[in-house]
Amino acid sequence: MKIHPMLAGLCLLLPLLASAAPFELRDREGRLTTLRFDAAEAALRTAGSPEETGRLFLAEYAPALGLQDPASQLRALPTEVDELGQTHLRWQQVWQGVPVRTGEVALHLDRQGRPQLASAKVVPGVTCAIVPAIDSATARALALQAWLEQYGPVTEPESRDPELVIVDSHALGDAVAAPTLVWQVVTATTCTHHSDDLWVLDAQSGALLARLDQVRYLDRRVYNCSNSPGLTCPSEQFDQQYNYWFGRREGAPARGPNPNTAYGYGGRTDTDDMYDNLGHTMDYWTQVFARNGANNLGGVGDGYYNLATRTPSMILLDHVWDSCPDNAGYFGSIGRFQFCESTASELDIVGHEYFHAVVWFEFSPHGTEYTGEVGALEEGSC
């Protein structure tokens, strides 16, 4: 089932709340961002067609979402019906016809056409001018010049037609202080040098605001602890005594069965199993939920102890981790997995722990409270 990345973690948690009271989340300014309808509300807000139900929803909830005039501030996107018969309505936020890149509203209906879940991220305070001072051709030329400065004359890049959009700090961080009209230019190369970049240029001054790398890389690091007295485990270290590479980094060949070290583990294939199962799990989240790693930045790293784009995991920890045997965990504060002997070989265990990482990043700033019913819901969902 295809679900928009905006809902990836939350949408999977909410079905377990089916019998709970009405559920909603709001941002710091009080705007409604997530709403789960109970049965009574759903019945009142169901019209003759999905589109009519959507219009009824927008008419009632527009002020709560931060919209003054949804007819002019939203553009309907194609309606999707998944293999379960559920309908997904989405609207792109616009300002005087120009798309607001991070602004979107979504409404999800069950097979009977009843609203179940709504989510929104409305960018407030959009008042910028929509007529650019530099034209499309100039924007393309500036992007190609920026590409040359970034990579040098290694090959000739191809570029798509520039797109005029509005961005805010959710898209570019500190690069913009307020919603800003920009040109987006995609460049790519396939021969000699490989690159795929999105260049963001101020549509009034032509200044380069950002280069966003469009390539999605895996950066798996499997730390093999089977020959280490503590948590100083290698992710790539050759040991002459065992004629064996301990640990496995992205792109490295399979290591084969583990040698029988002073701590045991002879014949285990946890290193290769961990490496493969992390790849399978990340592929699942990419293909099904369009999510770029658990943190949507390419990995599970916290950005401090481990790079955000990295996916690190420690294995064979039975002699150093008191939670063994038969246990595994995701440590969000340091952005790392840890697995006892044999647990990394089970795809469902790896998938379970990876879902914990998704929840950690989905519920800012650091996961759910993970106590009582909330903790039980997280465990059940994972």
PDB file of C-alpha atoms in Angstrom, residues 6 10 23-35 61-67 93 102-105 118-125 168-170 364:
ATOM      1  CA  MET A   6       4.343  12.600   5.493  1.00  0.00           C
ATOM      2  CA  LEU A  10       2.096   7.909  12.263  1.00  0.00           C
ATOM      3  CA  PHE A  23      -7.061  12.051  18.313  1.00  0.00           C
ATOM      4  CA  GLU A  24      -5.376  15.202  17.055  1.00  0.00           C
ATOM      5  CA  LEU A  25      -1.986  16.872  16.945  1.00  0.00           C
ATOM      6  CA  ARG A  26      -1.227  20.572  16.547  1.00  0.00           C
ATOM      7  CA  ASP A  27       1.953  22.494  15.853  1.00  0.00           C
ATOM      8  CA  ARG A  28       3.435  25.187  18.085  1.00  0.00           C
ATOM      9  CA  GLU A  29       1.212  27.863  16.528  1.00  0.00           C
ATOM     10  CA  GLY A  30      -1.927  25.795  17.205  1.00  0.00           C
ATOM     11  CA  ARG A  31      -2.552  24.670  13.610  1.00  0.00           C
ATOM     12  CA  LEU A  32      -4.044  21.202  13.222  1.00  0.00           C
ATOM     13  CA  THR A  33      -1.502  18.794  11.719  1.00  0.00           C
ATOM     14  CA  THR A  34      -3.049  15.367  12.319  1.00  0.00           C
ATOM     15  CA  LEU A  35      -6.636  14.251  12.969  1.00  0.00           C
ATOM     16  CA  TYR A  61     -11.412  22.372   8.999  1.00  0.00           C
ATOM     17  CA  ALA A  62      -9.733  25.060   6.873  1.00  0.00           C
ATOM     18  CA  PRO A  63      -9.369  27.569   9.767  1.00  0.00           C
ATOM     19  CA  ALA A  64      -7.928  24.891  12.079  1.00  0.00           C
ATOM     20  CA  LEU A  65      -5.433  23.912   9.377  1.00  0.00           C
ATOM     21  CA  GLY A  66      -4.300  27.516   8.940  1.00  0.00           C
ATOM     22  CA  LEU A  67      -6.098  28.145   5.627  1.00  0.00           C
ATOM     23  CA  GLN A  93      -0.553  24.332  -1.044  1.00  0.00           C
ATOM     24  CA  THR A 102       6.489  21.804   1.801  1.00  0.00           C
ATOM     25  CA  GLY A 103       2.786  22.650   2.052  1.00  0.00           C
ATOM     26  CA  GLU A 104       0.316  19.802   1.712  1.00  0.00           C
ATOM     27  CA  VAL A 105      -2.991  18.467   3.062  1.00  0.00           C
ATOM     28  CA  ALA A 118      -6.191  13.671   7.926  1.00  0.00           C
ATOM     29  CA  SER A 119      -2.788  15.336   8.010  1.00  0.00           C
ATOM     30  CA  ALA A 120      -1.537  18.744   7.015  1.00  0.00           C
ATOM     31  CA  LYS A 121       1.562  20.893   6.873  1.00  0.00           C
ATOM     32  CA  VAL A 122       0.497  24.394   5.911  1.00  0.00           C
ATOM     33  CA  VAL A 123       3.246  26.985   5.513  1.00  0.00           C
ATOM     34  CA  PRO A 124       2.040  30.214   7.167  1.00  0.00           C
ATOM     35  CA  GLY A 125       2.782  33.769   6.161  1.00  0.00           C
ATOM     36  CA  ASP A 168      10.528  28.074   3.500  1.00  0.00           C
ATOM     37  CA  SER A 169      12.830  27.018   6.341  1.00  0.00           C
ATOM     38  CA  HIS A 170      11.317  23.520   6.403  1.00  0.00           C
ATOM     39  CA  SER A 364      10.142  14.858  17.168  1.00  0.00           C
TER      40      SER A 364
END
